[in-house]
Coordinates of C-alpha atoms and ligand atoms in Angstrom, one line a residue:
X1032 CA 15.7 14.7 10.4
X1033 CA 15.8 15.1 7.1
X1034 CA 13.8 12.1 6.2
X1035 CA 12.8 10.7 2.9
X1036 CA 9.6 9.4 1.8
X1037 CA 8.7 7.1 -1.4
X1038 CA 5.2 7.0 -3.3
X1039 CA 4.5 9.7 -1.1
X1040 CA 1.4 10.9 -3.5
X1041 CA -0.2 7.5 -3.5
X1042 CA -2.7 5.6 -1.6
X1043 CA -1.2 4.6 1.9
X1044 CA 2.7 6.7 1.6
X1045 CA -0.4 9.7 1.1
X1046 CA -1.6 8.7 4.7
X1047 CA 1.8 8.2 6.4
X1048 CA 3.3 11.7 4.8
X1049 CA 0.4 13.9 6.4
X1050 CA 0.7 11.7 9.8
X1051 CA 5.0 12.5 9.6
X1052 CA 4.3 16.4 8.0
X1053 CA 1.8 16.9 11.2
X1054 CA 3.0 15.2 14.4
X1055 CA 6.8 16.1 13.5
X1056 CA 7.4 19.3 13.3
X1057 CA 11.1 19.2 14.2
X1058 CA 11.8 16.3 10.6
X1059 CA 11.7 17.5 7.4
X1060 CA 9.9 15.4 4.9
X1061 CA 11.0 15.0 1.6
X1062 CA 7.9 12.8 -0.6
X1063 CA 9.6 12.0 -3.8
X1064 CA 7.1 10.0 -6.0
X1065 CA 7.3 10.1 -9.8
X1066 CA 3.1 10.7 -9.9
X1067 CA 2.7 7.5 -11.9
X1068 CA -1.1 6.6 -13.1
X1069 CA -1.4 5.8 -9.7
X1070 CA -0.4 8.8 -7.6
X1071 CA -2.4 12.3 -7.1
X1072 CA -1.5 15.9 -5.1
X1073 CA -4.6 16.0 -4.8
X1074 CA -4.4 13.5 -1.7
X1075 CA -1.9 16.2 0.3
X1076 CA -3.9 19.5 -0.6
X1077 CA -4.5 19.4 3.1
X1078 CA -0.6 19.5 3.8
X1079 CA 1.5 21.3 0.7
X1080 CA 2.0 24.6 2.3
X1081 CA 3.4 22.5 5.8
X1082 CA 7.2 25.0 6.1
X1083 CA 8.4 21.1 7.2
X1084 CA 6.7 19.3 3.5
X1085 CA 9.3 19.3 0.2
X1086 CA 7.6 17.6 -3.0
X1087 CA 10.5 16.8 -5.1
X1088 CA 8.5 14.6 -8.4
X1089 CA 11.2 11.7 -9.7
X1090 CA 11.3 8.6 -10.4
X1091 CA 12.9 6.0 -8.0
X1092 CA 14.5 4.3 -11.1
X1093 CA 16.8 7.3 -12.3
X1094 CA 19.9 6.2 -9.7
X1095 CA 21.8 10.0 -11.5
X1096 CA 18.9 11.3 -9.4
X1097 CA 18.5 9.7 -6.0
X1098 CA 22.4 10.0 -6.0
X1099 CA 22.0 13.8 -6.4
X1100 CA 19.2 14.0 -3.4
X1101 CA 21.1 11.9 -1.1
X1102 CA 24.1 14.2 -2.5
X1103 CA 21.8 17.6 -0.8
X1104 CA 19.3 17.0 1.1
X1105 CA 21.6 13.5 3.3
X1106 CA 18.9 11.7 5.0
X1107 CA 18.5 10.6 8.0
X1108 CA 16.1 8.3 7.9
X1109 CA 14.3 6.8 4.2
X1110 CA 10.7 5.4 4.6
X1111 CA 10.2 3.2 1.3
X1112 CA 6.5 2.6 -0.2
X1113 CA 6.6 3.7 -3.5
X1114 CA 6.2 0.5 -6.3
X1115 CA 3.4 -0.5 -8.7
X1116 CA 1.1 -1.7 -6.7
X1117 CA -1.6 -3.8 -8.4
X1118 CA -1.6 -7.7 -9.6
X1119 CA -3.6 -7.7 -12.0
X1120 CA -0.9 -4.8 -13.9
X1121 CA 1.5 -7.1 -13.0
X1122 CA -0.2 -9.8 -15.4
X1123 CA -0.5 -7.6 -18.4
X1124 CA 3.1 -5.4 -17.8
X1125 CA 5.6 -7.5 -15.3
X1126 CA 9.0 -5.8 -16.6
X1127 CA 7.4 -2.1 -15.0
X1128 CA 7.1 -3.7 -11.4
X1129 CA 10.5 -5.6 -12.0
X1130 CA 11.5 -1.8 -12.7
X1131 CA 10.3 0.6 -9.6
X1132 CA 10.2 -3.0 -7.8
X1133 CA 13.7 -4.2 -7.7
X1134 CA 15.6 -1.2 -9.7
X1135 CA 14.6 1.5 -7.9
X1136 CA 15.1 -0.2 -4.7
X1137 CA 17.9 -1.3 -5.5
X1138 CA 18.7 2.7 -6.5
X1139 CA 17.8 4.3 -2.9
X1140 CA 19.7 0.9 -1.0
X1141 CA 23.3 2.0 -2.8
X1142 CA 21.9 5.6 -2.0
X1143 CA 21.8 5.0 1.9
X1144 CA 24.3 2.3 2.5
X1145 CA 26.9 4.7 0.9
X1146 CA 26.0 7.7 1.9
X1147 CA 26.1 6.6 5.8
X1148 CA 29.1 4.3 5.1
X1149 CA 31.0 6.5 8.2
X1150 CA 28.3 6.6 10.2
X1151 CA 24.9 4.9 10.6
X1152 CA 23.8 6.2 14.0
X1153 CA 20.4 6.9 14.1
X1154 CA 20.0 5.9 10.6
X1155 CA 16.9 3.8 9.3
X1156 CA 15.8 2.7 5.7
X1157 CA 12.8 1.1 6.7
X1158 CA 10.8 -1.5 3.8
X1159 CA 6.9 -0.7 3.3
X1160 CA 6.4 -4.9 1.6
X1161 CA 3.2 -7.0 1.8
X1162 CA 2.3 -10.5 2.4
X1163 CA 1.9 -11.1 -0.7
X1164 CA 5.4 -12.2 -0.8
X1165 CA 4.5 -15.6 1.8
X1166 CA 2.1 -16.6 -1.1
X1167 CA -1.1 -18.4 -0.4
X1168 CA -2.7 -20.4 3.1
X1169 CA -4.8 -22.9 2.5
X1170 CA -8.3 -22.4 5.3
X1171 CA -6.0 -23.1 7.8
X1172 CA -3.1 -20.7 9.7
X1173 CA -1.8 -17.0 9.7
X1174 CA 2.0 -16.5 7.9
X1175 CA 4.0 -15.0 10.5
X1176 CA 7.8 -13.5 10.1
X1177 CA 9.0 -17.0 9.6
X1178 CA 7.0 -18.7 7.7
X1179 CA 9.1 -19.0 3.8
X1180 CA 8.7 -16.9 1.1
X1181 CA 6.8 -18.1 -1.8
X1182 CA 5.5 -15.2 -4.1
X1183 CA 2.4 -16.5 -7.4
X1184 CA 2.8 -12.9 -9.1
X1185 CA 4.2 -11.0 -10.9
X1186 CA 4.3 -8.5 -8.4
X1187 CA 4.5 -10.4 -5.6
X1188 CA 8.0 -11.6 -6.9
X1189 CA 9.2 -8.2 -7.4
X1190 CA 8.2 -7.3 -3.6
X1191 CA 9.3 -10.2 -2.4
X1192 CA 13.0 -10.0 -4.3
X1193 CA 12.8 -6.2 -3.0
X1194 CA 12.0 -7.7 0.3
X1195 CA 15.6 -9.8 0.1
X1196 CA 18.0 -6.9 -1.5
X1197 CA 16.8 -4.9 1.6
X1198 CA 18.3 -8.5 4.1
X1199 CA 21.4 -8.8 1.8
X1200 CA 22.3 -4.3 2.3
X1201 CA 21.5 -5.4 6.0
X1202 CA 24.6 -8.6 5.6
X1203 CA 26.2 -7.6 3.6
X1204 CA 26.9 -3.6 4.2
X1205 CA 25.6 -3.4 7.7
X1206 CA 22.5 -1.0 6.3
X1207 CA 20.3 -0.2 9.1
X1208 CA 17.2 -0.7 7.9
X1209 CA 13.8 -2.4 9.2
X1210 CA 10.7 -4.3 6.6
X1211 CA 7.2 -4.6 7.5
X1212 CA 5.5 -6.8 5.6
X1213 CA 1.3 -5.9 6.1
X1214 CA -2.2 -7.5 4.8
X1215 CA -5.1 -5.9 2.7
X1216 CA -6.1 -1.8 3.4
X1217 CA -8.1 0.2 2.6
X1218 CA -9.8 4.1 3.1
X1219 CA -9.8 6.9 2.1
X1220 CA -7.7 8.0 -1.8
X1221 CA -7.3 4.4 -2.5
X1222 CA -7.5 3.9 -6.5
X1223 CA -10.6 2.9 -8.2
X1224 CA -8.6 -0.6 -9.6
X1225 CA -8.7 -2.2 -6.0
X1226 CA -12.0 -4.6 -4.9
X1227 CA -13.2 -1.7 -2.2
X1228 CA -12.7 1.1 -4.5
X1229 CA -14.0 -0.5 -7.5
X1230 CA -17.1 -1.5 -6.4
X1231 CA -17.4 1.4 -4.6
X1232 CA -16.9 3.5 -7.3
X1233 CA -19.0 1.0 -9.6
X1234 CA -22.2 0.9 -7.3
X1235 CA -22.3 5.1 -7.2
X1236 CA -22.6 5.0 -11.2
X1237 CA -25.1 1.5 -11.1
X1238 CA -22.1 -0.6 -13.4
X1239 CA -21.8 -4.8 -12.7
X1240 CA -19.2 -6.0 -9.9
X1241 CA -17.3 -8.0 -11.5
X1242 CA -16.4 -11.1 -8.2
X1243 CA -13.5 -13.7 -9.8
X1244 CA -14.1 -17.0 -9.9
X1245 CA -16.2 -17.7 -7.2
X1246 CA -15.5 -14.4 -4.9
X1247 CA -14.4 -17.1 -2.2
X1248 CA -11.5 -15.8 -2.0
X1249 CA -10.1 -14.1 1.5
X1250 CA -8.4 -11.0 2.1
X1251 CA -7.7 -9.8 6.0
X1252 CA -8.5 -5.5 5.8
X1253 CA -6.0 -3.1 7.6
X1254 CA -8.2 0.8 8.0
X1255 CA -4.7 2.7 6.1
X1256 CA -4.6 4.7 9.3
X1257 CA -4.1 2.0 11.2
X1258 CA -0.7 1.6 8.6
X1259 CA 0.3 4.7 9.3
X1260 CA 0.2 4.5 12.8
X1261 CA 2.4 1.7 12.3
X1262 CA 4.4 2.5 10.2
X1263 CA 5.8 5.7 12.1
X1264 CA 6.4 3.2 15.0
X1265 CA 8.0 0.7 13.3
X1266 CA 10.4 3.5 12.5
X1267 CA 10.8 5.2 15.7
X1268 CA 10.6 1.8 17.6
X1269 CA 11.4 -1.5 16.1
X1270 CA 14.7 -3.0 16.4
X1271 CA 17.9 -2.9 13.4
X1272 CA 17.2 -5.9 11.0
X1273 CA 14.2 -6.7 12.2
X1274 CA 10.6 -7.7 10.0
X1275 CA 7.4 -7.4 12.1
X1276 CA 3.3 -8.5 10.5
X1277 CA 0.6 -5.8 10.6
X1278 CA -2.5 -7.4 9.4
X1279 CA -6.1 -6.6 10.5
X1280 CA -7.3 -10.0 12.0
X1281 CA -9.9 -9.2 10.2
X1282 CA -10.5 -11.5 7.8
X1283 CA -13.3 -11.9 4.9
X1284 CA -14.7 -13.7 1.9
X1285 CA -14.6 -11.5 -1.3
X1286 CA -18.1 -12.3 -2.0
X1287 CA -19.0 -11.9 2.3
X1288 CA -17.2 -8.2 1.5
X1289 CA -19.4 -6.8 -1.2
X1290 CA -22.3 -8.3 -0.2
X1291 CA -22.1 -6.0 2.6
X1292 CA -20.7 -3.3 0.9
X1293 CA -23.4 -3.5 -1.6
X1294 CA -25.6 -3.1 1.9
X1295 CA -24.0 -0.4 3.3
X1296 CA -24.0 1.9 -0.2
X1297 CA -28.0 0.6 -1.2
X1298 CA -28.0 2.5 2.8
X1299 CA -26.5 5.5 2.0
X1300 CA -27.0 6.6 -1.6
X1301 CA -31.2 5.9 -0.5
X1302 CA -31.5 3.3 -3.1
X1303 CA -33.6 0.2 -1.5
X1304 CA -32.0 -2.5 -0.3
X1305 CA -31.3 -5.5 -3.1
X1306 CA -30.3 -2.7 -5.9
X1307 CA -26.7 -3.4 -5.9
X1308 CA -26.3 -6.8 -5.3
X1309 CA -28.1 -7.3 -8.2
X1310 CA -24.7 -5.8 -9.8
X1311 CA -22.8 -8.3 -8.8
X1312 CA -21.2 -10.4 -12.1
X1313 CA -18.8 -13.2 -11.5
X1314 CA -15.9 -12.9 -14.2
X1315 CA -13.0 -15.1 -15.5
X1316 CA -10.9 -15.9 -12.5
X1317 CA -7.4 -14.3 -11.2
X1318 CA -4.5 -16.1 -13.0
X1319 CA -2.6 -17.3 -10.0
X1320 CA -5.3 -16.3 -7.7
X1321 CA -4.1 -16.9 -4.5
X1322 CA -6.5 -18.2 -2.0
X1323 CA -6.4 -16.4 1.1
X1324 CA -3.7 -14.2 3.0
X1325 CA -4.0 -13.9 7.1
X1326 CA -1.6 -11.6 9.5
X1327 CA -0.2 -13.3 12.5
X1328 CA 0.1 -9.8 14.2
X1329 CA 1.8 -10.8 17.3
X1330 CA 5.1 -9.0 17.0
X1331 CA 4.9 -6.4 16.6
X1332 CA 1.6 -6.4 18.9
X1333 CA 3.8 -7.8 21.9
X1334 CA 7.4 -5.6 21.1
X1335 CA 5.9 -2.5 20.6
X1336 CA 2.3 -2.8 21.2
X1337 CA 0.3 -2.2 17.8
X1338 CA -3.1 -3.2 17.4
X1339 CA -5.6 -2.1 14.7
X1340 CA -7.7 0.8 16.5
X1341 CA -10.6 0.9 13.3
X1342 CA -13.2 -1.6 13.1
X1343 CA -14.4 -3.0 10.1
X1344 CA -17.5 -1.1 10.5
X1345 CA -16.3 2.4 11.6
X1346 CA -13.8 1.8 8.9
X1347 CA -15.7 0.8 6.0
X1348 CA -18.5 3.4 7.3
X1349 CA -15.9 6.4 6.6
X1350 CA -14.5 5.2 2.9
X1351 CA -17.8 5.2 1.9
X1352 CA -18.7 7.8 2.7
X1353 CA -15.0 9.7 1.7
X1354 CA -15.9 9.3 -1.5
X1355 CA -19.6 10.4 -1.2
X1356 CA -17.9 13.6 -0.3
X1357 CA -15.1 13.4 -2.7
X1358 CA -16.6 12.5 -6.4
X1359 CA -14.7 14.8 -7.5
X1360 CA -11.8 13.1 -7.0
X1361 CA -12.9 10.0 -7.9
X1362 CA -14.3 12.0 -11.8
X1363 CA -10.6 12.3 -11.8
X1364 CA -8.7 9.6 -11.2
X1365 CA -11.2 7.5 -13.1
X1366 CA -11.0 9.9 -16.1
X1367 CA -8.3 9.5 -19.2
X1368 CA -6.3 6.3 -19.1
X1369 CA -8.5 5.0 -16.7
X1370 CA -11.2 4.4 -19.5
X1371 CA -9.0 2.8 -21.5
X1372 CA -7.7 0.2 -18.0
X1373 CA -11.3 -0.7 -17.6
X1374 CA -12.2 -1.5 -21.3
X1375 CA -8.5 -3.6 -21.6
X1376 CA -9.5 -5.4 -18.1
X1377 CA -13.0 -5.6 -18.0
X1378 CA -14.7 -6.1 -21.6
Ligands
LIG1034 P1 0.2 3.0 -5.1 O1 -0.1 2.4 -6.4 O2 -1.2 3.5 -4.4 O3 1.0 4.4 -5.2 C1 2.5 4.0 -5.1 C2 2.6 5.3 -5.6 O4 3.7 4.9 -5.8 C3 2.3 6.1 -6.3 O5 2.3 7.6 -6.4 C4 3.3 6.3 -7.8 O6 3.2 7.2 -8.2 C5 4.3 5.6 -6.8 N1 5.2 5.3 -7.7 C6 5.3 4.6 -8.4 N2 6.1 4.4 -8.8 C7 7.2 4.2 -9.1 C8 8.2 5.5 -9.6 N3 9.2 4.3 -10.5 N4 9.4 6.4 -8.8 C9 8.4 7.0 -7.9 N5 7.9 7.0 -7.4 C10 6.5 6.4 -7.9 O7 0.7 1.6 -3.5 P2 0.0 1.5 -2.3 O8 -1.5 1.3 -2.1 O9 0.5 3.2 -1.5 O10 1.1 0.8 -2.1 C11 2.4 1.3 -0.7 C12 3.9 0.3 -0.1 O11 3.0 -0.7 0.3 C13 3.7 -0.8 -2.0 O12 5.5 -0.5 -1.5 C14 3.3 -1.6 -1.3 O13 3.6 -2.7 -2.2 C15 3.2 -2.0 -0.3 N6 1.6 -2.4 0.7 C16 0.1 -1.4 -0.2 C17 -0.7 -2.5 0.6 C18 -1.8 -2.2 0.2 O14 -3.4 -2.5 -0.1 N7 -2.1 -1.0 -1.0 C19 -0.4 -3.4 1.6 C20 0.8 -3.5 1.8 C21 2.1 -3.7 1.6
LIG1035 O1 -2.3 -8.7 0.0 C1 -1.9 -6.9 0.1 C2 -2.3 -6.9 -1.0 O2 -3.5 -6.1 -1.4 C3 -0.8 -5.7 -1.1 O3 -0.1 -6.2 -1.2 C4 -1.4 -5.0 -3.5 O4 0.1 -4.4 -3.4 C5 -3.2 -4.7 -3.0 O5 -3.2 -4.4 -4.1 C6 -3.8 -5.8 -2.5 O6 -3.5 -7.2 -3.3 P1 -4.7 -7.9 -3.9 O7 -4.8 -9.2 -5.1 O8 -4.8 -8.7 -2.7 O9 -6.4 -6.6 -3.8 P2 -7.9 -6.8 -5.1 O10 -7.7 -5.6 -4.5 O11 -7.0 -5.7 -6.4 O12 -8.1 -8.0 -4.5 C7 -8.7 -8.2 -3.9 C8 -9.7 -9.5 -3.8 O13 -10.3 -9.1 -4.6 C9 -8.8 -10.0 -4.6 O14 -9.2 -11.3 -3.8 C10 -9.3 -10.0 -6.3 C11 -10.3 -9.6 -6.3 N1 -10.9 -9.3 -6.5 C12 -10.3 -8.2 -7.4 C13 -10.4 -6.8 -8.3 C14 -9.8 -5.5 -8.6 C15 -12.1 -8.9 -8.3 O15 -12.4 -10.0 -7.4 N2 -12.8 -7.7 -9.0 C16 -11.9 -7.0 -9.1 O16 -11.8 -6.6 -10.1

């Protein structure tokens, strides 16, 4: 099997690429990534020399490049993760999200449809999406696979659109696909613009921890390796044209999570308890901020036997240890453009 993984140099993509390259020596894994600010080949140093792995630098918005790749490599499967993924950036530059998340996805769908039109058996387009497409929950209830789409940010609207295109290609062209919608991931290699890695980096540097609004917003956190394991399972065992929700059964209000992170970090870096909590600063809220996400992952559990394997305590500890042991990775990604982004966003 030749498998195309898009966005494999990013946070989740790098864990998926590593898993497939290591566990499936009989597959050849092609990692297509434009290496935007969020893509980093340092994430894959340990497997870059594997004989069943090829990295291709390229943009999914470039239809000609995508069509050529499909002609040259005859992919049997696509695992599509490449995306603009940060809600705050989508508020300042929505068109970048339209380009990559919608046009880029449609380019991949066109190429898959054309290259598989006469032999669909064994082929699969796997679209990785988010729980944010369902919008916001109140204090009760969970997102299921049949919850109506109700996206609130340009990011989630672009992901919702891409999900609709995937389903439409299934209906219209009989494209074999599977789709998953996952909750908030955390773990090693997470770019420090998202809550957990941003706050770990700021605590290391004793910088303010900018909590949006009243901090009572709720997210459902899943360790990234558990998501990669779910992706492996759905790619191999998921039913054609089905959607599966993936989540951690692990809801936290932001402020409680931040306080826990502060306590753990104080212990890890040998500061008196309470030191990092003093860095907490309430700042202006994110416009259109979704109050609560929570996933009902019953379907993937019952049908495919998946459940999270890493507890939040263990996952957070492994995450913090990784950042403390990989200060050079952090220094590299927080130099240059990051400083400009940070100043614009938080000052
Ligand atoms: P990320 O921002 O860390 O990585 C995205 C990767 O895509 C980067 O390597 C980047 O270089 C690449 N990329 C961006 N634009 C591209 C383009 N035009 N052409 C080719 N490559 C491009 O994102 P992530 O957090 O790893 O998310 C991966 C996928 O999972 C996304 O589709 C996201 O919507 C989805 N998702 C993320 C989460 C989460 O909590 N992070 C949860 C659910 C779903
Ligand atoms: O739910 C899945 C989604 O989770 C993914 O689809 C997205 O790609 C991913 O970025 C993530 O989106 P969120 O907006 O939930 O993640 P983020 O880390 O940006 O924010 C988490 C919560 O923390 C959210 O309520 C906003 C808040 N926050 C975030 C930042 C960056 C702060 O209070 N301060 C901050 O500086």
